[in-house]
Structure formats: C-alpha cells, structure tokens
Amino acid sequence: MRSPLAHELAHFALGHHNGDSQPGEKDEAPADRFAAELLLPEDLIAGQDWQQMDERGVAEFLWQTGVSTMALGKRLASLGVLVSAEVVAALKRTTPSLIRANSGEDQGVIGGAKQLIVRQQQSAARVFPSALVDALQRRVEAGAASPEHLAWVLDVPVDEIDFPEPDDDSEFVDAYERVLAARPSRADLEDWLATKSQSAQ
C-alpha cells in the first residue's frame, strides 16, 4: 500500500497536479523514481548483503520497510544490485505469502498471526492528520480543490461531499463554478478507485 501512496505523493511533490491538469504519461517514470527513493533509499539498499541474504532476510526487510516484493524487486533491478538465488526466489512470491511463511511467535522480527492481522488492518485503514483533512475540506468548500480528493480521504461516496454556495463577492466564485461543473459522479469515483486498486496490485 505504501508504494501507490508514495507514487501519488510524488506527483504532488513534483508539481504534476497543476491547476486543472492531471499527471500525464510522461510524469509516471519520475513519480516512480521519487517513490522508490522515498521508500527504499539507495543507502538503505546498499547497507544490505543481498548476495548472502536468504528468504527470511527478504521477508524481514519487507516487514520493516512496508514495501512489496514487486517494489523491492524493481528497486534492486534499477540499482543493478547483485542478489542471491534465494532473494530471486523470494521476490517471485506475493508479499503476503512470503511474510506469512516467515512469521511466527519465535521468528523474531515479524512476529506471529496477531501482528500480521494488526498490520493488515492498519494498512487497510485510511488515516490522515486532522489538520490535513481540515485544510482539504476548506479548499473543497471554497471551490479550490476537487471533491473527489476529499471523498477518497473520508472514504465516502463523492455525492456525500457538500458544496456550500460561496458569497457573491467571494474571490473563489469562479474556481467554485469550475470545480462544481467538473464534479465527478459516484460512478466516476468508483471507476477511479478501481483503476488505482488494479495499478497497486
């Protein structure tokens, strides 16, 4: 889950969301590189002995960093890191199966079934700082941000996001009208979320 979020954060950090425009195809590779460096910095990768690492070592590394086997595999390949046959085999597995196979109360780093369940529940929950949610809500109410973003943060259908009418003398009237006219439907949001879920797998 961290990789798709880091990727979307990269689009914002790199200025790919500019006014009414959305990130384009040319923005995907820079966002991928930004996310990879954010989640798996080169010095962190260099600090591991990948040629001597076994399956359990890979599982523990994934548990500690919170990334997937796919994300780690791509990062190692992009940096040209030489790895052991066990690392190659481990990275061919899905992240949940690799973690489960190397978990257990006496395994140390990963822990047992309870820790796995807690991690899964936490990763499925959307948790944002209240100050960020408040700022986003104010921008949506002012017509300066898309209700689609607020709906996703609050985990509600976009149709439940209100658009209070601004005062006639508000400097945000034009922006409000533009965003209101482009307000996505519930079906649009469901399609968008489905696309994001598929790209995260």
JSON list of N, CA, C and O in Angstrom, two decimals, residues 57-101:
[
{"chain": "A", "resi": 57, "resn": "GLY", "atom": "N", "xyz": [15.47, -13.31, 5.43]},
{"chain": "A", "resi": 57, "resn": "GLY", "atom": "CA", "xyz": [16.03, -11.97, 5.42]},
{"chain": "A", "resi": 57, "resn": "GLY", "atom": "C", "xyz": [15.22, -11.02, 4.54]},
{"chain": "A", "resi": 57, "resn": "GLY", "atom": "O", "xyz": [14.99, -9.87, 4.90]},
{"chain": "A", "resi": 58, "resn": "VAL", "atom": "N", "xyz": [14.78, -11.53, 3.38]},
{"chain": "A", "resi": 58, "resn": "VAL", "atom": "CA", "xyz": [13.95, -10.71, 2.49]},
{"chain": "A", "resi": 58, "resn": "VAL", "atom": "C", "xyz": [12.62, -10.40, 3.17]},
{"chain": "A", "resi": 58, "resn": "VAL", "atom": "O", "xyz": [12.15, -9.26, 3.16]},
{"chain": "A", "resi": 59, "resn": "ALA", "atom": "N", "xyz": [12.01, -11.42, 3.77]},
{"chain": "A", "resi": 59, "resn": "ALA", "atom": "CA", "xyz": [10.72, -11.23, 4.45]},
{"chain": "A", "resi": 59, "resn": "ALA", "atom": "C", "xyz": [10.84, -10.19, 5.57]},
{"chain": "A", "resi": 59, "resn": "ALA", "atom": "O", "xyz": [9.98, -9.32, 5.72]},
{"chain": "A", "resi": 60, "resn": "GLU", "atom": "N", "xyz": [11.90, -10.28, 6.35]},
{"chain": "A", "resi": 60, "resn": "GLU", "atom": "CA", "xyz": [12.10, -9.33, 7.44]},
{"chain": "A", "resi": 60, "resn": "GLU", "atom": "C", "xyz": [12.34, -7.93, 6.92]},
{"chain": "A", "resi": 60, "resn": "GLU", "atom": "O", "xyz": [11.85, -6.93, 7.48]},
{"chain": "A", "resi": 61, "resn": "PHE", "atom": "N", "xyz": [13.09, -7.81, 5.81]},
{"chain": "A", "resi": 61, "resn": "PHE", "atom": "CA", "xyz": [13.33, -6.50, 5.21]},
{"chain": "A", "resi": 61, "resn": "PHE", "atom": "C", "xyz": [12.01, -5.88, 4.74]},
{"chain": "A", "resi": 61, "resn": "PHE", "atom": "O", "xyz": [11.75, -4.70, 4.96]},
{"chain": "A", "resi": 62, "resn": "LEU", "atom": "N", "xyz": [11.18, -6.70, 4.10]},
{"chain": "A", "resi": 62, "resn": "LEU", "atom": "CA", "xyz": [9.87, -6.21, 3.64]},
{"chain": "A", "resi": 62, "resn": "LEU", "atom": "C", "xyz": [8.99, -5.80, 4.81]},
{"chain": "A", "resi": 62, "resn": "LEU", "atom": "O", "xyz": [8.27, -4.81, 4.75]},
{"chain": "A", "resi": 63, "resn": "TRP", "atom": "N", "xyz": [9.02, -6.59, 5.88]},
{"chain": "A", "resi": 63, "resn": "TRP", "atom": "CA", "xyz": [8.22, -6.28, 7.06]},
{"chain": "A", "resi": 63, "resn": "TRP", "atom": "C", "xyz": [8.63, -4.94, 7.67]},
{"chain": "A", "resi": 63, "resn": "TRP", "atom": "O", "xyz": [7.80, -4.13, 8.05]},
{"chain": "A", "resi": 64, "resn": "GLN", "atom": "N", "xyz": [9.93, -4.71, 7.73]},
{"chain": "A", "resi": 64, "resn": "GLN", "atom": "CA", "xyz": [10.44, -3.49, 8.35]},
{"chain": "A", "resi": 64, "resn": "GLN", "atom": "C", "xyz": [10.23, -2.26, 7.47]},
{"chain": "A", "resi": 64, "resn": "GLN", "atom": "O", "xyz": [10.00, -1.17, 7.98]},
{"chain": "A", "resi": 65, "resn": "THR", "atom": "N", "xyz": [10.30, -2.42, 6.15]},
{"chain": "A", "resi": 65, "resn": "THR", "atom": "CA", "xyz": [10.16, -1.27, 5.26]},
{"chain": "A", "resi": 65, "resn": "THR", "atom": "C", "xyz": [8.72, -1.06, 4.80]},
{"chain": "A", "resi": 65, "resn": "THR", "atom": "O", "xyz": [8.37, 0.03, 4.35]},
{"chain": "A", "resi": 66, "resn": "GLY", "atom": "N", "xyz": [7.88, -2.11, 4.88]},
{"chain": "A", "resi": 66, "resn": "GLY", "atom": "CA", "xyz": [6.49, -1.96, 4.48]},
{"chain": "A", "resi": 66, "resn": "GLY", "atom": "C", "xyz": [6.26, -1.91, 2.99]},
{"chain": "A", "resi": 66, "resn": "GLY", "atom": "O", "xyz": [5.23, -1.39, 2.54]},
{"chain": "A", "resi": 67, "resn": "VAL", "atom": "N", "xyz": [7.20, -2.41, 2.19]},
{"chain": "A", "resi": 67, "resn": "VAL", "atom": "CA", "xyz": [7.01, -2.41, 0.74]},
{"chain": "A", "resi": 67, "resn": "VAL", "atom": "C", "xyz": [6.71, -3.83, 0.26]},
{"chain": "A", "resi": 67, "resn": "VAL", "atom": "O", "xyz": [6.78, -4.78, 1.02]},
{"chain": "A", "resi": 68, "resn": "SER", "atom": "N", "xyz": [6.38, -3.95, -1.01]},
{"chain": "A", "resi": 68, "resn": "SER", "atom": "CA", "xyz": [6.02, -5.25, -1.58]},
{"chain": "A", "resi": 68, "resn": "SER", "atom": "C", "xyz": [7.22, -5.92, -2.23]},
{"chain": "A", "resi": 68, "resn": "SER", "atom": "O", "xyz": [8.25, -5.29, -2.49]},
{"chain": "A", "resi": 69, "resn": "THR", "atom": "N", "xyz": [7.06, -7.22, -2.51]},
{"chain": "A", "resi": 69, "resn": "THR", "atom": "CA", "xyz": [8.12, -7.93, -3.23]},
{"chain": "A", "resi": 69, "resn": "THR", "atom": "C", "xyz": [8.34, -7.30, -4.60]},
{"chain": "A", "resi": 69, "resn": "THR", "atom": "O", "xyz": [9.47, -7.17, -5.05]},
{"chain": "A", "resi": 70, "resn": "MET", "atom": "N", "xyz": [7.26, -6.86, -5.24]},
{"chain": "A", "resi": 70, "resn": "MET", "atom": "CA", "xyz": [7.38, -6.24, -6.56]},
{"chain": "A", "resi": 70, "resn": "MET", "atom": "C", "xyz": [8.17, -4.94, -6.48]},
{"chain": "A", "resi": 70, "resn": "MET", "atom": "O", "xyz": [9.06, -4.68, -7.30]},
{"chain": "A", "resi": 71, "resn": "ALA", "atom": "N", "xyz": [7.84, -4.09, -5.49]},
{"chain": "A", "resi": 71, "resn": "ALA", "atom": "CA", "xyz": [8.54, -2.81, -5.36]},
{"chain": "A", "resi": 71, "resn": "ALA", "atom": "C", "xyz": [10.02, -3.03, -5.06]},
{"chain": "A", "resi": 71, "resn": "ALA", "atom": "O", "xyz": [10.89, -2.35, -5.63]},
{"chain": "A", "resi": 72, "resn": "LEU", "atom": "N", "xyz": [10.33, -3.98, -4.19]},
{"chain": "A", "resi": 72, "resn": "LEU", "atom": "CA", "xyz": [11.72, -4.25, -3.87]},
{"chain": "A", "resi": 72, "resn": "LEU", "atom": "C", "xyz": [12.46, -4.80, -5.08]},
{"chain": "A", "resi": 72, "resn": "LEU", "atom": "O", "xyz": [13.59, -4.40, -5.36]},
{"chain": "A", "resi": 73, "resn": "GLY", "atom": "N", "xyz": [11.82, -5.73, -5.80]},
{"chain": "A", "resi": 73, "resn": "GLY", "atom": "CA", "xyz": [12.45, -6.29, -6.99]},
{"chain": "A", "resi": 73, "resn": "GLY", "atom": "C", "xyz": [12.79, -5.22, -8.02]},
{"chain": "A", "resi": 73, "resn": "GLY", "atom": "O", "xyz": [13.89, -5.22, -8.59]},
{"chain": "A", "resi": 74, "resn": "LYS", "atom": "N", "xyz": [11.86, -4.30, -8.25]},
{"chain": "A", "resi": 74, "resn": "LYS", "atom": "CA", "xyz": [12.10, -3.21, -9.21]},
{"chain": "A", "resi": 74, "resn": "LYS", "atom": "C", "xyz": [13.24, -2.31, -8.75]},
{"chain": "A", "resi": 74, "resn": "LYS", "atom": "O", "xyz": [14.06, -1.88, -9.55]},
{"chain": "A", "resi": 75, "resn": "ARG", "atom": "N", "xyz": [13.27, -2.04, -7.45]},
{"chain": "A", "resi": 75, "resn": "ARG", "atom": "CA", "xyz": [14.31, -1.15, -6.92]},
{"chain": "A", "resi": 75, "resn": "ARG", "atom": "C", "xyz": [15.69, -1.79, -7.04]},
{"chain": "A", "resi": 75, "resn": "ARG", "atom": "O", "xyz": [16.66, -1.14, -7.45]},
{"chain": "A", "resi": 76, "resn": "LEU", "atom": "N", "xyz": [15.80, -3.07, -6.70]},
{"chain": "A", "resi": 76, "resn": "LEU", "atom": "CA", "xyz": [17.08, -3.76, -6.80]},
{"chain": "A", "resi": 76, "resn": "LEU", "atom": "C", "xyz": [17.55, -3.79, -8.25]},
{"chain": "A", "resi": 76, "resn": "LEU", "atom": "O", "xyz": [18.73, -3.57, -8.54]},
{"chain": "A", "resi": 77, "resn": "ALA", "atom": "N", "xyz": [16.62, -4.04, -9.18]},
{"chain": "A", "resi": 77, "resn": "ALA", "atom": "CA", "xyz": [16.97, -4.09, -10.60]},
{"chain": "A", "resi": 77, "resn": "ALA", "atom": "C", "xyz": [17.41, -2.71, -11.10]},
{"chain": "A", "resi": 77, "resn": "ALA", "atom": "O", "xyz": [18.40, -2.60, -11.83]},
{"chain": "A", "resi": 78, "resn": "SER", "atom": "N", "xyz": [16.70, -1.66, -10.67]},
{"chain": "A", "resi": 78, "resn": "SER", "atom": "CA", "xyz": [17.04, -0.31, -11.15]},
{"chain": "A", "resi": 78, "resn": "SER", "atom": "C", "xyz": [18.41, 0.14, -10.66]},
{"chain": "A", "resi": 78, "resn": "SER", "atom": "O", "xyz": [19.09, 0.92, -11.32]},
{"chain": "A", "resi": 79, "resn": "LEU", "atom": "N", "xyz": [18.82, -0.37, -9.49]},
{"chain": "A", "resi": 79, "resn": "LEU", "atom": "CA", "xyz": [20.13, -0.01, -8.94]},
{"chain": "A", "resi": 79, "resn": "LEU", "atom": "C", "xyz": [21.23, -0.99, -9.36]},
{"chain": "A", "resi": 79, "resn": "LEU", "atom": "O", "xyz": [22.40, -0.80, -9.02]},
{"chain": "A", "resi": 80, "resn": "GLY", "atom": "N", "xyz": [20.85, -2.03, -10.10]},
{"chain": "A", "resi": 80, "resn": "GLY", "atom": "CA", "xyz": [21.83, -3.00, -10.56]},
{"chain": "A", "resi": 80, "resn": "GLY", "atom": "C", "xyz": [22.46, -3.82, -9.44]},
{"chain": "A", "resi": 80, "resn": "GLY", "atom": "O", "xyz": [23.63, -4.20, -9.53]},
{"chain": "A", "resi": 81, "resn": "VAL", "atom": "N", "xyz": [21.70, -4.11, -8.41]},
{"chain": "A", "resi": 81, "resn": "VAL", "atom": "CA", "xyz": [22.22, -4.83, -7.25]},
{"chain": "A", "resi": 81, "resn": "VAL", "atom": "C", "xyz": [22.28, -6.33, -7.55]},
{"chain": "A", "resi": 81, "resn": "VAL", "atom": "O", "xyz": [21.30, -6.92, -8.05]},
{"chain": "A", "resi": 82, "resn": "LEU", "atom": "N", "xyz": [23.41, -6.96, -7.27]},
{"chain": "A", "resi": 82, "resn": "LEU", "atom": "CA", "xyz": [23.55, -8.41, -7.42]},
{"chain": "A", "resi": 82, "resn": "LEU", "atom": "C", "xyz": [22.93, -9.08, -6.20]},
{"chain": "A", "resi": 82, "resn": "LEU", "atom": "O", "xyz": [23.19, -8.68, -5.06]},
{"chain": "A", "resi": 83, "resn": "VAL", "atom": "N", "xyz": [22.10, -10.09, -6.44]},
{"chain": "A", "resi": 83, "resn": "VAL", "atom": "CA", "xyz": [21.38, -10.75, -5.35]},
{"chain": "A", "resi": 83, "resn": "VAL", "atom": "C", "xyz": [21.57, -12.26, -5.42]},
{"chain": "A", "resi": 83, "resn": "VAL", "atom": "O", "xyz": [21.92, -12.81, -6.47]},
{"chain": "A", "resi": 84, "resn": "SER", "atom": "N", "xyz": [21.31, -12.92, -4.31]},
{"chain": "A", "resi": 84, "resn": "SER", "atom": "CA", "xyz": [21.42, -14.38, -4.25]},
{"chain": "A", "resi": 84, "resn": "SER", "atom": "C", "xyz": [20.23, -15.04, -4.94]},
{"chain": "A", "resi": 84, "resn": "SER", "atom": "O", "xyz": [19.20, -14.41, -5.18]},
{"chain": "A", "resi": 85, "resn": "ALA", "atom": "N", "xyz": [20.37, -16.34, -5.23]},
{"chain": "A", "resi": 85, "resn": "ALA", "atom": "CA", "xyz": [19.28, -17.10, -5.83]},
{"chain": "A", "resi": 85, "resn": "ALA", "atom": "C", "xyz": [18.08, -17.13, -4.89]},
{"chain": "A", "resi": 85, "resn": "ALA", "atom": "O", "xyz": [16.92, -17.14, -5.34]},
{"chain": "A", "resi": 86, "resn": "GLU", "atom": "N", "xyz": [18.33, -17.15, -3.58]},
{"chain": "A", "resi": 86, "resn": "GLU", "atom": "CA", "xyz": [17.23, -17.17, -2.61]},
{"chain": "A", "resi": 86, "resn": "GLU", "atom": "C", "xyz": [16.44, -15.86, -2.64]},
{"chain": "A", "resi": 86, "resn": "GLU", "atom": "O", "xyz": [15.22, -15.86, -2.49]},
{"chain": "A", "resi": 87, "resn": "VAL", "atom": "N", "xyz": [17.14, -14.75, -2.84]},
{"chain": "A", "resi": 87, "resn": "VAL", "atom": "CA", "xyz": [16.44, -13.47, -2.95]},
{"chain": "A", "resi": 87, "resn": "VAL", "atom": "C", "xyz": [15.58, -13.46, -4.21]},
{"chain": "A", "resi": 87, "resn": "VAL", "atom": "O", "xyz": [14.41, -13.04, -4.18]},
{"chain": "A", "resi": 88, "resn": "VAL", "atom": "N", "xyz": [16.11, -13.96, -5.32]},
{"chain": "A", "resi": 88, "resn": "VAL", "atom": "CA", "xyz": [15.34, -14.02, -6.57]},
{"chain": "A", "resi": 88, "resn": "VAL", "atom": "C", "xyz": [14.08, -14.85, -6.36]},
{"chain": "A", "resi": 88, "resn": "VAL", "atom": "O", "xyz": [12.98, -14.44, -6.75]},
{"chain": "A", "resi": 89, "resn": "ALA", "atom": "N", "xyz": [14.22, -16.01, -5.72]},
{"chain": "A", "resi": 89, "resn": "ALA", "atom": "CA", "xyz": [13.06, -16.88, -5.48]},
{"chain": "A", "resi": 89, "resn": "ALA", "atom": "C", "xyz": [12.06, -16.21, -4.55]},
{"chain": "A", "resi": 89, "resn": "ALA", "atom": "O", "xyz": [10.84, -16.29, -4.78]},
{"chain": "A", "resi": 90, "resn": "ALA", "atom": "N", "xyz": [12.54, -15.55, -3.52]},
{"chain": "A", "resi": 90, "resn": "ALA", "atom": "CA", "xyz": [11.64, -14.89, -2.56]},
{"chain": "A", "resi": 90, "resn": "ALA", "atom": "C", "xyz": [10.84, -13.78, -3.24]},
{"chain": "A", "resi": 90, "resn": "ALA", "atom": "O", "xyz": [9.65, -13.61, -2.98]},
{"chain": "A", "resi": 91, "resn": "LEU", "atom": "N", "xyz": [11.48, -13.04, -4.13]},
{"chain": "A", "resi": 91, "resn": "LEU", "atom": "CA", "xyz": [10.81, -11.91, -4.78]},
{"chain": "A", "resi": 91, "resn": "LEU", "atom": "C", "xyz": [9.80, -12.35, -5.84]},
{"chain": "A", "resi": 91, "resn": "LEU", "atom": "O", "xyz": [9.01, -11.53, -6.31]},
{"chain": "A", "resi": 92, "resn": "LYS", "atom": "N", "xyz": [9.81, -13.62, -6.20]},
{"chain": "A", "resi": 92, "resn": "LYS", "atom": "CA", "xyz": [8.80, -14.14, -7.13]},
{"chain": "A", "resi": 92, "resn": "LYS", "atom": "C", "xyz": [7.49, -14.45, -6.41]},
{"chain": "A", "resi": 92, "resn": "LYS", "atom": "O", "xyz": [6.46, -14.65, -7.04]},
{"chain": "A", "resi": 93, "resn": "ARG", "atom": "N", "xyz": [7.53, -14.51, -5.08]},
{"chain": "A", "resi": 93, "resn": "ARG", "atom": "CA", "xyz": [6.33, -14.80, -4.30]},
{"chain": "A", "resi": 93, "resn": "ARG", "atom": "C", "xyz": [5.54, -13.51, -4.06]},
{"chain": "A", "resi": 93, "resn": "ARG", "atom": "O", "xyz": [6.07, -12.40, -4.17]},
{"chain": "A", "resi": 94, "resn": "THR", "atom": "N", "xyz": [4.26, -13.66, -3.70]},
{"chain": "A", "resi": 94, "resn": "THR", "atom": "CA", "xyz": [3.49, -12.48, -3.30]},
{"chain": "A", "resi": 94, "resn": "THR", "atom": "C", "xyz": [3.97, -12.05, -1.92]},
{"chain": "A", "resi": 94, "resn": "THR", "atom": "O", "xyz": [4.46, -12.89, -1.13]},
{"chain": "A", "resi": 95, "resn": "THR", "atom": "N", "xyz": [3.81, -10.79, -1.62]},
{"chain": "A", "resi": 95, "resn": "THR", "atom": "CA", "xyz": [4.26, -10.29, -0.33]},
{"chain": "A", "resi": 95, "resn": "THR", "atom": "C", "xyz": [3.56, -10.99, 0.84]},
{"chain": "A", "resi": 95, "resn": "THR", "atom": "O", "xyz": [4.24, -11.44, 1.77]},
{"chain": "A", "resi": 96, "resn": "PRO", "atom": "N", "xyz": [2.22, -11.12, 0.83]},
{"chain": "A", "resi": 96, "resn": "PRO", "atom": "CA", "xyz": [1.57, -11.78, 1.97]},
{"chain": "A", "resi": 96, "resn": "PRO", "atom": "C", "xyz": [2.05, -13.21, 2.18]},
{"chain": "A", "resi": 96, "resn": "PRO", "atom": "O", "xyz": [2.27, -13.64, 3.32]},
{"chain": "A", "resi": 97, "resn": "SER", "atom": "N", "xyz": [2.23, -13.98, 1.09]},
{"chain": "A", "resi": 97, "resn": "SER", "atom": "CA", "xyz": [2.63, -15.38, 1.27]},
{"chain": "A", "resi": 97, "resn": "SER", "atom": "C", "xyz": [4.05, -15.47, 1.81]},
{"chain": "A", "resi": 97, "resn": "SER", "atom": "O", "xyz": [4.35, -16.33, 2.64]},
{"chain": "A", "resi": 98, "resn": "LEU", "atom": "N", "xyz": [4.93, -14.59, 1.36]},
{"chain": "A", "resi": 98, "resn": "LEU", "atom": "CA", "xyz": [6.31, -14.59, 1.85]},
{"chain": "A", "resi": 98, "resn": "LEU", "atom": "C", "xyz": [6.36, -14.21, 3.33]},
{"chain": "A", "resi": 98, "resn": "LEU", "atom": "O", "xyz": [7.06, -14.86, 4.13]},
{"chain": "A", "resi": 99, "resn": "ILE", "atom": "N", "xyz": [5.60, -13.20, 3.71]},
{"chain": "A", "resi": 99, "resn": "ILE", "atom": "CA", "xyz": [5.58, -12.76, 5.11]},
{"chain": "A", "resi": 99, "resn": "ILE", "atom": "C", "xyz": [5.00, -13.85, 6.00]},
{"chain": "A", "resi": 99, "resn": "ILE", "atom": "O", "xyz": [5.56, -14.18, 7.05]},
{"chain": "A", "resi": 100, "resn": "ARG", "atom": "N", "xyz": [3.86, -14.44, 5.57]},
{"chain": "A", "resi": 100, "resn": "ARG", "atom": "CA", "xyz": [3.24, -15.50, 6.37]},
{"chain": "A", "resi": 100, "resn": "ARG", "atom": "C", "xyz": [4.16, -16.69, 6.56]},
{"chain": "A", "resi": 100, "resn": "ARG", "atom": "O", "xyz": [4.25, -17.27, 7.64]},
{"chain": "A", "resi": 101, "resn": "ALA", "atom": "N", "xyz": [4.86, -17.07, 5.50]},
{"chain": "A", "resi": 101, "resn": "ALA", "atom": "CA", "xyz": [5.75, -18.24, 5.56]},
{"chain": "A", "resi": 101, "resn": "ALA", "atom": "C", "xyz": [6.91, -18.02, 6.52]},
{"chain": "A", "resi": 101, "resn": "ALA", "atom": "O", "xyz": [7.51, -18.99, 7.00]}
]
